[in-house]
XYZ file of C-alpha atoms in Angstrom:
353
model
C 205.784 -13.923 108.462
C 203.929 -11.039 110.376
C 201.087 -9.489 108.974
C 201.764 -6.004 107.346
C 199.965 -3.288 108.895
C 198.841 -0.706 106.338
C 198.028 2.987 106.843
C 194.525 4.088 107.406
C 193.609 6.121 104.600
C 191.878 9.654 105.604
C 190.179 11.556 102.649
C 191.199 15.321 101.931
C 187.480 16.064 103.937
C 189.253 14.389 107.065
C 192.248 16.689 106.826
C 189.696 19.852 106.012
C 188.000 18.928 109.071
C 190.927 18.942 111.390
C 193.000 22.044 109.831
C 189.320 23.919 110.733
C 189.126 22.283 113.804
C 192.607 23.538 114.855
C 191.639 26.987 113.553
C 188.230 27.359 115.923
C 190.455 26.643 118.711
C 193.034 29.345 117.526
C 190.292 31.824 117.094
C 188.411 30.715 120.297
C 191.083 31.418 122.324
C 191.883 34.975 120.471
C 188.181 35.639 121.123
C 188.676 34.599 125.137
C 191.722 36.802 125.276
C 190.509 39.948 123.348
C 187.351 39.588 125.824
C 189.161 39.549 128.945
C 191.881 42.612 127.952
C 188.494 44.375 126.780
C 187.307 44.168 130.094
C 189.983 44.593 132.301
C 190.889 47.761 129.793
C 187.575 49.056 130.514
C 186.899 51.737 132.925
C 183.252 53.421 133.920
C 183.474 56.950 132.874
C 184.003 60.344 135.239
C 181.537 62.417 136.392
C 181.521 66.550 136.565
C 181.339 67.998 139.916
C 177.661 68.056 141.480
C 177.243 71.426 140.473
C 177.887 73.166 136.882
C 181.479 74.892 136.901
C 182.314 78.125 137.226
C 183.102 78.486 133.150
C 186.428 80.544 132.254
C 184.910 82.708 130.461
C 183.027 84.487 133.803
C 179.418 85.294 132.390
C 177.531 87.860 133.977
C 175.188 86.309 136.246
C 173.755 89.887 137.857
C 169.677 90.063 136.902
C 168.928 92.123 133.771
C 166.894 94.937 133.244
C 163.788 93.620 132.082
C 162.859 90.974 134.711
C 164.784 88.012 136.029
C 167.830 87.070 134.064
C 167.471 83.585 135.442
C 169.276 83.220 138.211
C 167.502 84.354 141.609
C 167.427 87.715 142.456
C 170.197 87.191 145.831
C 171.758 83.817 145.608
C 173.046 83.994 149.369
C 169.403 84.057 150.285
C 168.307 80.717 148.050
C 169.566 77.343 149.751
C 171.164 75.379 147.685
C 168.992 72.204 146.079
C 170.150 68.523 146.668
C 170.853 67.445 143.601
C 171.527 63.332 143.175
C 172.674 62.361 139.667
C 171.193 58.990 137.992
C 172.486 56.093 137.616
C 175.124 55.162 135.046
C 173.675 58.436 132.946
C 176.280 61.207 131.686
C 176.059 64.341 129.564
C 178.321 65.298 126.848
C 179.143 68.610 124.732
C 179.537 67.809 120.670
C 180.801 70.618 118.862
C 182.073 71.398 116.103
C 184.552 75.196 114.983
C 184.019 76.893 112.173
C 186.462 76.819 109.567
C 187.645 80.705 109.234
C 186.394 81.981 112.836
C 187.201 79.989 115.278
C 184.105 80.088 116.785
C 181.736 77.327 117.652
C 179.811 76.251 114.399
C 178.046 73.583 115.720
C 176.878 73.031 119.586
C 175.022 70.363 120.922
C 174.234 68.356 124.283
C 173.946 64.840 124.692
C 172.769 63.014 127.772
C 173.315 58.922 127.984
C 171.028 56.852 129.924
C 172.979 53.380 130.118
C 170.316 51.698 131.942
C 167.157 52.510 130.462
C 169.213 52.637 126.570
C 167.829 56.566 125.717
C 169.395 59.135 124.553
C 168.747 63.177 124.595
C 169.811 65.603 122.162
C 169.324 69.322 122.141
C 170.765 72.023 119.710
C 172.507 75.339 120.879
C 172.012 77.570 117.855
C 175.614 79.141 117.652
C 174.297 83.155 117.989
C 172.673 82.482 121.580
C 173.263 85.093 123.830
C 175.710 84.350 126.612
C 177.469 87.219 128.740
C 181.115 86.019 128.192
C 184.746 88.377 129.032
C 187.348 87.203 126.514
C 191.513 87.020 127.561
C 192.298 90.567 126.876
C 189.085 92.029 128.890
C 186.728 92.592 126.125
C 183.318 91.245 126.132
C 181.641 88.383 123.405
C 177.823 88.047 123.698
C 177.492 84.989 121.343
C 178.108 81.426 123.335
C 179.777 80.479 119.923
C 182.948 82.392 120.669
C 183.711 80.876 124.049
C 184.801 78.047 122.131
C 187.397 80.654 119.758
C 188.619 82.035 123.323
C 188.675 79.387 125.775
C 188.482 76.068 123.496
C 186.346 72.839 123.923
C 186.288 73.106 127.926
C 185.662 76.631 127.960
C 182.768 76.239 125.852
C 181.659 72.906 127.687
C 181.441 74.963 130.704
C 179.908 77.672 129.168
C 177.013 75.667 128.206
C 176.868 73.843 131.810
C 176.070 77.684 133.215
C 173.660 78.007 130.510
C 171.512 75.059 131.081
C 171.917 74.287 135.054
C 172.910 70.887 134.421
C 176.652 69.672 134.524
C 178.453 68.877 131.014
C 180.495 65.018 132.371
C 182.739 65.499 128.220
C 182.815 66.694 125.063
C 183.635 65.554 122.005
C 184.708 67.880 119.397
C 185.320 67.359 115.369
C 186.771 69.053 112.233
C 184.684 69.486 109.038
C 187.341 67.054 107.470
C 186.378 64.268 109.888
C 182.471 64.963 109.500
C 183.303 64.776 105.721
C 185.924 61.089 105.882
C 182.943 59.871 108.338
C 179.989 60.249 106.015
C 182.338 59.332 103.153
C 183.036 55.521 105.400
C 179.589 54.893 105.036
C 178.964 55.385 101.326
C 177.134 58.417 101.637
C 173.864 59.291 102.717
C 170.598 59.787 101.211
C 169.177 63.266 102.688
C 165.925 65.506 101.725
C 167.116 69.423 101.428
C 164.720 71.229 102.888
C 165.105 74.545 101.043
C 166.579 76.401 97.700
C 170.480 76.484 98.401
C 172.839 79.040 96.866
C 175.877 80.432 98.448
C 179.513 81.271 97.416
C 182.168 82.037 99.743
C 185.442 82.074 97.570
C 187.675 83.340 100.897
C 186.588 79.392 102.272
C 186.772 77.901 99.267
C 182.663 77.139 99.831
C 180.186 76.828 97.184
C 176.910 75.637 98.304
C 174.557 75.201 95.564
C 171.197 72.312 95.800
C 167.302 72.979 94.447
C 164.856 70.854 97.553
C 164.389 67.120 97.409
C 165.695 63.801 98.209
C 169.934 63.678 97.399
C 172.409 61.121 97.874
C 175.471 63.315 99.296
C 178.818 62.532 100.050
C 180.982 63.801 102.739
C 181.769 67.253 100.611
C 178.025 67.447 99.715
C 176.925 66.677 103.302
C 179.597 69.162 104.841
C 177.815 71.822 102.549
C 174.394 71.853 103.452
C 175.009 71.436 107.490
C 176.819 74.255 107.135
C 174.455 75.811 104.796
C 172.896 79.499 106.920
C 171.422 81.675 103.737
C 171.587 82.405 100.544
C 174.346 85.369 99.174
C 172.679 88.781 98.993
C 171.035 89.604 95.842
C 170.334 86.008 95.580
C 166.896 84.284 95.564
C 166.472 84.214 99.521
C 164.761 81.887 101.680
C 162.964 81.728 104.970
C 165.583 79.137 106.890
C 166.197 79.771 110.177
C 168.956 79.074 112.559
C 166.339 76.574 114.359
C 166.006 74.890 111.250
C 169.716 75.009 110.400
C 170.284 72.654 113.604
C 167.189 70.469 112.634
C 168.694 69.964 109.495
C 172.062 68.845 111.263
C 170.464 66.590 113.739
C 168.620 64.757 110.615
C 172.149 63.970 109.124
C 173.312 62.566 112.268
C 170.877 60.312 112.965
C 171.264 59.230 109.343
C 175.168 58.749 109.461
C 174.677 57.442 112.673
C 172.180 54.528 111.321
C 174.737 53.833 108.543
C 177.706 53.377 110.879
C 176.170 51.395 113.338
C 175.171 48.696 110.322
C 178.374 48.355 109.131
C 180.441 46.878 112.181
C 183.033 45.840 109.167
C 184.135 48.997 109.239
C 185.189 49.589 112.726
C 188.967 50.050 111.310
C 187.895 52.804 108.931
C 185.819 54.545 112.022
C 188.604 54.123 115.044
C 191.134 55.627 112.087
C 188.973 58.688 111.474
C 188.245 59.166 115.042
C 191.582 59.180 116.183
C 192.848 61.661 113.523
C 189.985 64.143 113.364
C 188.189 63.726 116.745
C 189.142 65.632 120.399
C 187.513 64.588 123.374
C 188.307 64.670 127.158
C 187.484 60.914 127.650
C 190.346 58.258 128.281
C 190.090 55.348 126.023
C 189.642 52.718 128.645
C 186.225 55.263 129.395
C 185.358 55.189 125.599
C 185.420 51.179 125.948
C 183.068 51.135 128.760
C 180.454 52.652 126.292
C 180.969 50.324 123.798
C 178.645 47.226 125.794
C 175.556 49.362 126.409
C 176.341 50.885 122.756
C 175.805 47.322 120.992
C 171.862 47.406 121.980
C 171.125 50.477 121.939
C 168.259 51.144 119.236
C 168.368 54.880 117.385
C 164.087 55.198 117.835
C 165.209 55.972 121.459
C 166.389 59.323 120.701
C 164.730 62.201 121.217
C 166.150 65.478 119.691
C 165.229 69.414 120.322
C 166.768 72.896 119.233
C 166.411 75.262 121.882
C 163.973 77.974 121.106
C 163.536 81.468 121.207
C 164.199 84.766 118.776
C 167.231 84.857 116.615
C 166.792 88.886 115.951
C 167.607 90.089 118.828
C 169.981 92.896 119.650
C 171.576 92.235 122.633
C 174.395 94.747 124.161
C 174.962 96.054 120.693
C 175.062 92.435 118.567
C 173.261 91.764 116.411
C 171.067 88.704 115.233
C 171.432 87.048 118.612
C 169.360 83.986 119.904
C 167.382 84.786 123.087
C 165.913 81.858 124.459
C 162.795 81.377 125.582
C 163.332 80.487 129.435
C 159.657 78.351 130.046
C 159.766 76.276 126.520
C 164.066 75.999 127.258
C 163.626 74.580 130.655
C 160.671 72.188 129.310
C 163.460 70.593 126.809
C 166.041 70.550 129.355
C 164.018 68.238 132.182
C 163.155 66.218 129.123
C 165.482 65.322 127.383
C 169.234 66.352 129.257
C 168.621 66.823 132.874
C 170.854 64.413 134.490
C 169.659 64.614 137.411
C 166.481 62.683 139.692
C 164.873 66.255 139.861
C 163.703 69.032 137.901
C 166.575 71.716 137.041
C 164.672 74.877 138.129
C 164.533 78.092 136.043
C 167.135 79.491 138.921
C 169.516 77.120 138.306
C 170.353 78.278 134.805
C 171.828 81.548 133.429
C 169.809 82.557 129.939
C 170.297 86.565 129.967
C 167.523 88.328 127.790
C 167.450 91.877 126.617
């Protein structure tokens, strides 16, 4: 008789070791696929025209009494600079409305360099003085209210006069999103700078915190960037509009730390960004950012708030921001300009009383 051939016998280890086996391969080639839609998805982002667009809003650009308003004193006689953008760098609006108004309640500019991983950040406090006609013919003088009137690209170029720099997008976002956002990440542990106590019933706002170190969640948060003064009759405080925006750009570097270390909760982030976020980039653009994004490091951010004097009268409004030209121009070069030159004071429009 033949000899029986028995069965090799595998132990449960051997069968581990080839289920997990099978499943690296699965997952490998996932991984290979996801990487090559993610870069044939991707698409380098658009540029603004050369030159900052004419806004819709139509500021006054004629000199002021008082000196120059910024802009030379006959444009047909100034030749027009050559202006060469940098590499792979773009500038973006982030703003954010008010809840009530309309208007603009946060403003800032971003610039992106891609190849040498830094990042610029300037504040627009919301009362600076801009020269702006509304639909009907009347006139605003706060750069806030471009965005009520003419919306996130209205205000985008609005700001692009302002500065002398072109604005490539904008991103805009509720106060519900700010709030789900900072709420994604656990909170975040912020130092209020100053005695806090304000009630707005109409907005459902109550804003009440003594200074120090406070973890806040997204409510909490929401309150104190929004956070101007305290209710007359109520123990005041010397906080400025200046640092009203410094306390803003604090949080976002903050939330911004927290998001960036926790990756494992990209589906809570693309969710809240989808529902609560506008912006005039195309997906396949917001992917292109996402490979320089993975090294950048936050210490390569630089942050300003413009300066200048937030009690000015200006054409009959009140409590208006007039910036100072020389130390606005300084920040600008620094930390926005776009371009491989200086902007020059002519290229901007910053009208002063």
């Amino acid at each position: 008789m033949g000899k029986r051939v028995q069965k090799s016998q595998h132990s449960p280890l051997y069968y581990f070791g080839r289920a997990l086996y099978r499943m690296l391969v699965v997952l490998s080639a996932v991984v290979v696929a996801l990487y090559c839609a993610f870069h044939f998805a991707k698409k380098k982002p658009s540029f603004a025209s050369q030159e900052p667009a004419s806004p819709a809003v139509q500021p006054s650009r004629a000199p002021l009494s008082g000196g120059n308003s910024g802009q030379a004193d006959d444009p047909d006689d100034t030749p027009a600079p050559s202006l060469v953008r940098k590499d792979s760098t773009w500038t973006f609006l982030l703003a954010a409305s008010d809840a009530t108004s309309g208007n603009a309640d946060t403003i800032m500019v971003g610039m992106y360099d891609t190849i040498n991983q830094k990042v610029g950040l300037i504040s627009i406090p919301r009362d600076t003085i801009y020269d702006g006609t509304a639909p009907d013919g009347s006139h605003f003088r706060k750069i806030n209210s471009a965005y009520a009137y003419y919306g996130a690209d209205g205000l985008k170029d609005a700001v692009s006069q302002m500065l002398g720099i072109p604005i490539d997008h904008y991103v805009t976002v509720g106060v519900r999103g700010f709030q789900s956002l900072v709420n994604a990440v656990d909170g975040i542990d912020f130092n209020i700078p100053v005695y806090m106590d304000y009630d707005d019933p109409t907005q459902d706002l109550h804003i009440h915190y003594s200074p120090g170190m406070r973890h806040l969640n997204g409510q909490q948060a929401m309150e104190v960037a929004r956070f101007r003064h305290n209710n007359t009759g109520k123990t005041q405080v010397a906080y400025s509009d200046i640092q009203r925006t410094q306390t803003q750009q604090e949080m976002l570097k903050l939330i911004a730390k927290k998001v960036l270390s926790n990756p494992q909760k990209i589906g809570q982030y693309i969710e809240i960004f989808s529902q609560y976020v506008k912006t005039d980039l195309e997906l396949s653009e917001m992917l292109w950012f996402v490979e320089p994004a993975m090294g950048f490091d936050l210490d390569n951010i630089s942050n300003a708030t413009l300066p200048g004097d937030s009690t000015v009268t200006y054409k009959g409004w009140t409590y208006c921001h007039q910036l100072d030209r020389e130390k606005t121009l300084e920040i600008i070069n620094e930390m926005v300009n776009p371009y491989t030159t200086p902007v020059t004071l002519e290229m901007t429009n910053m009208p002063q009383k």
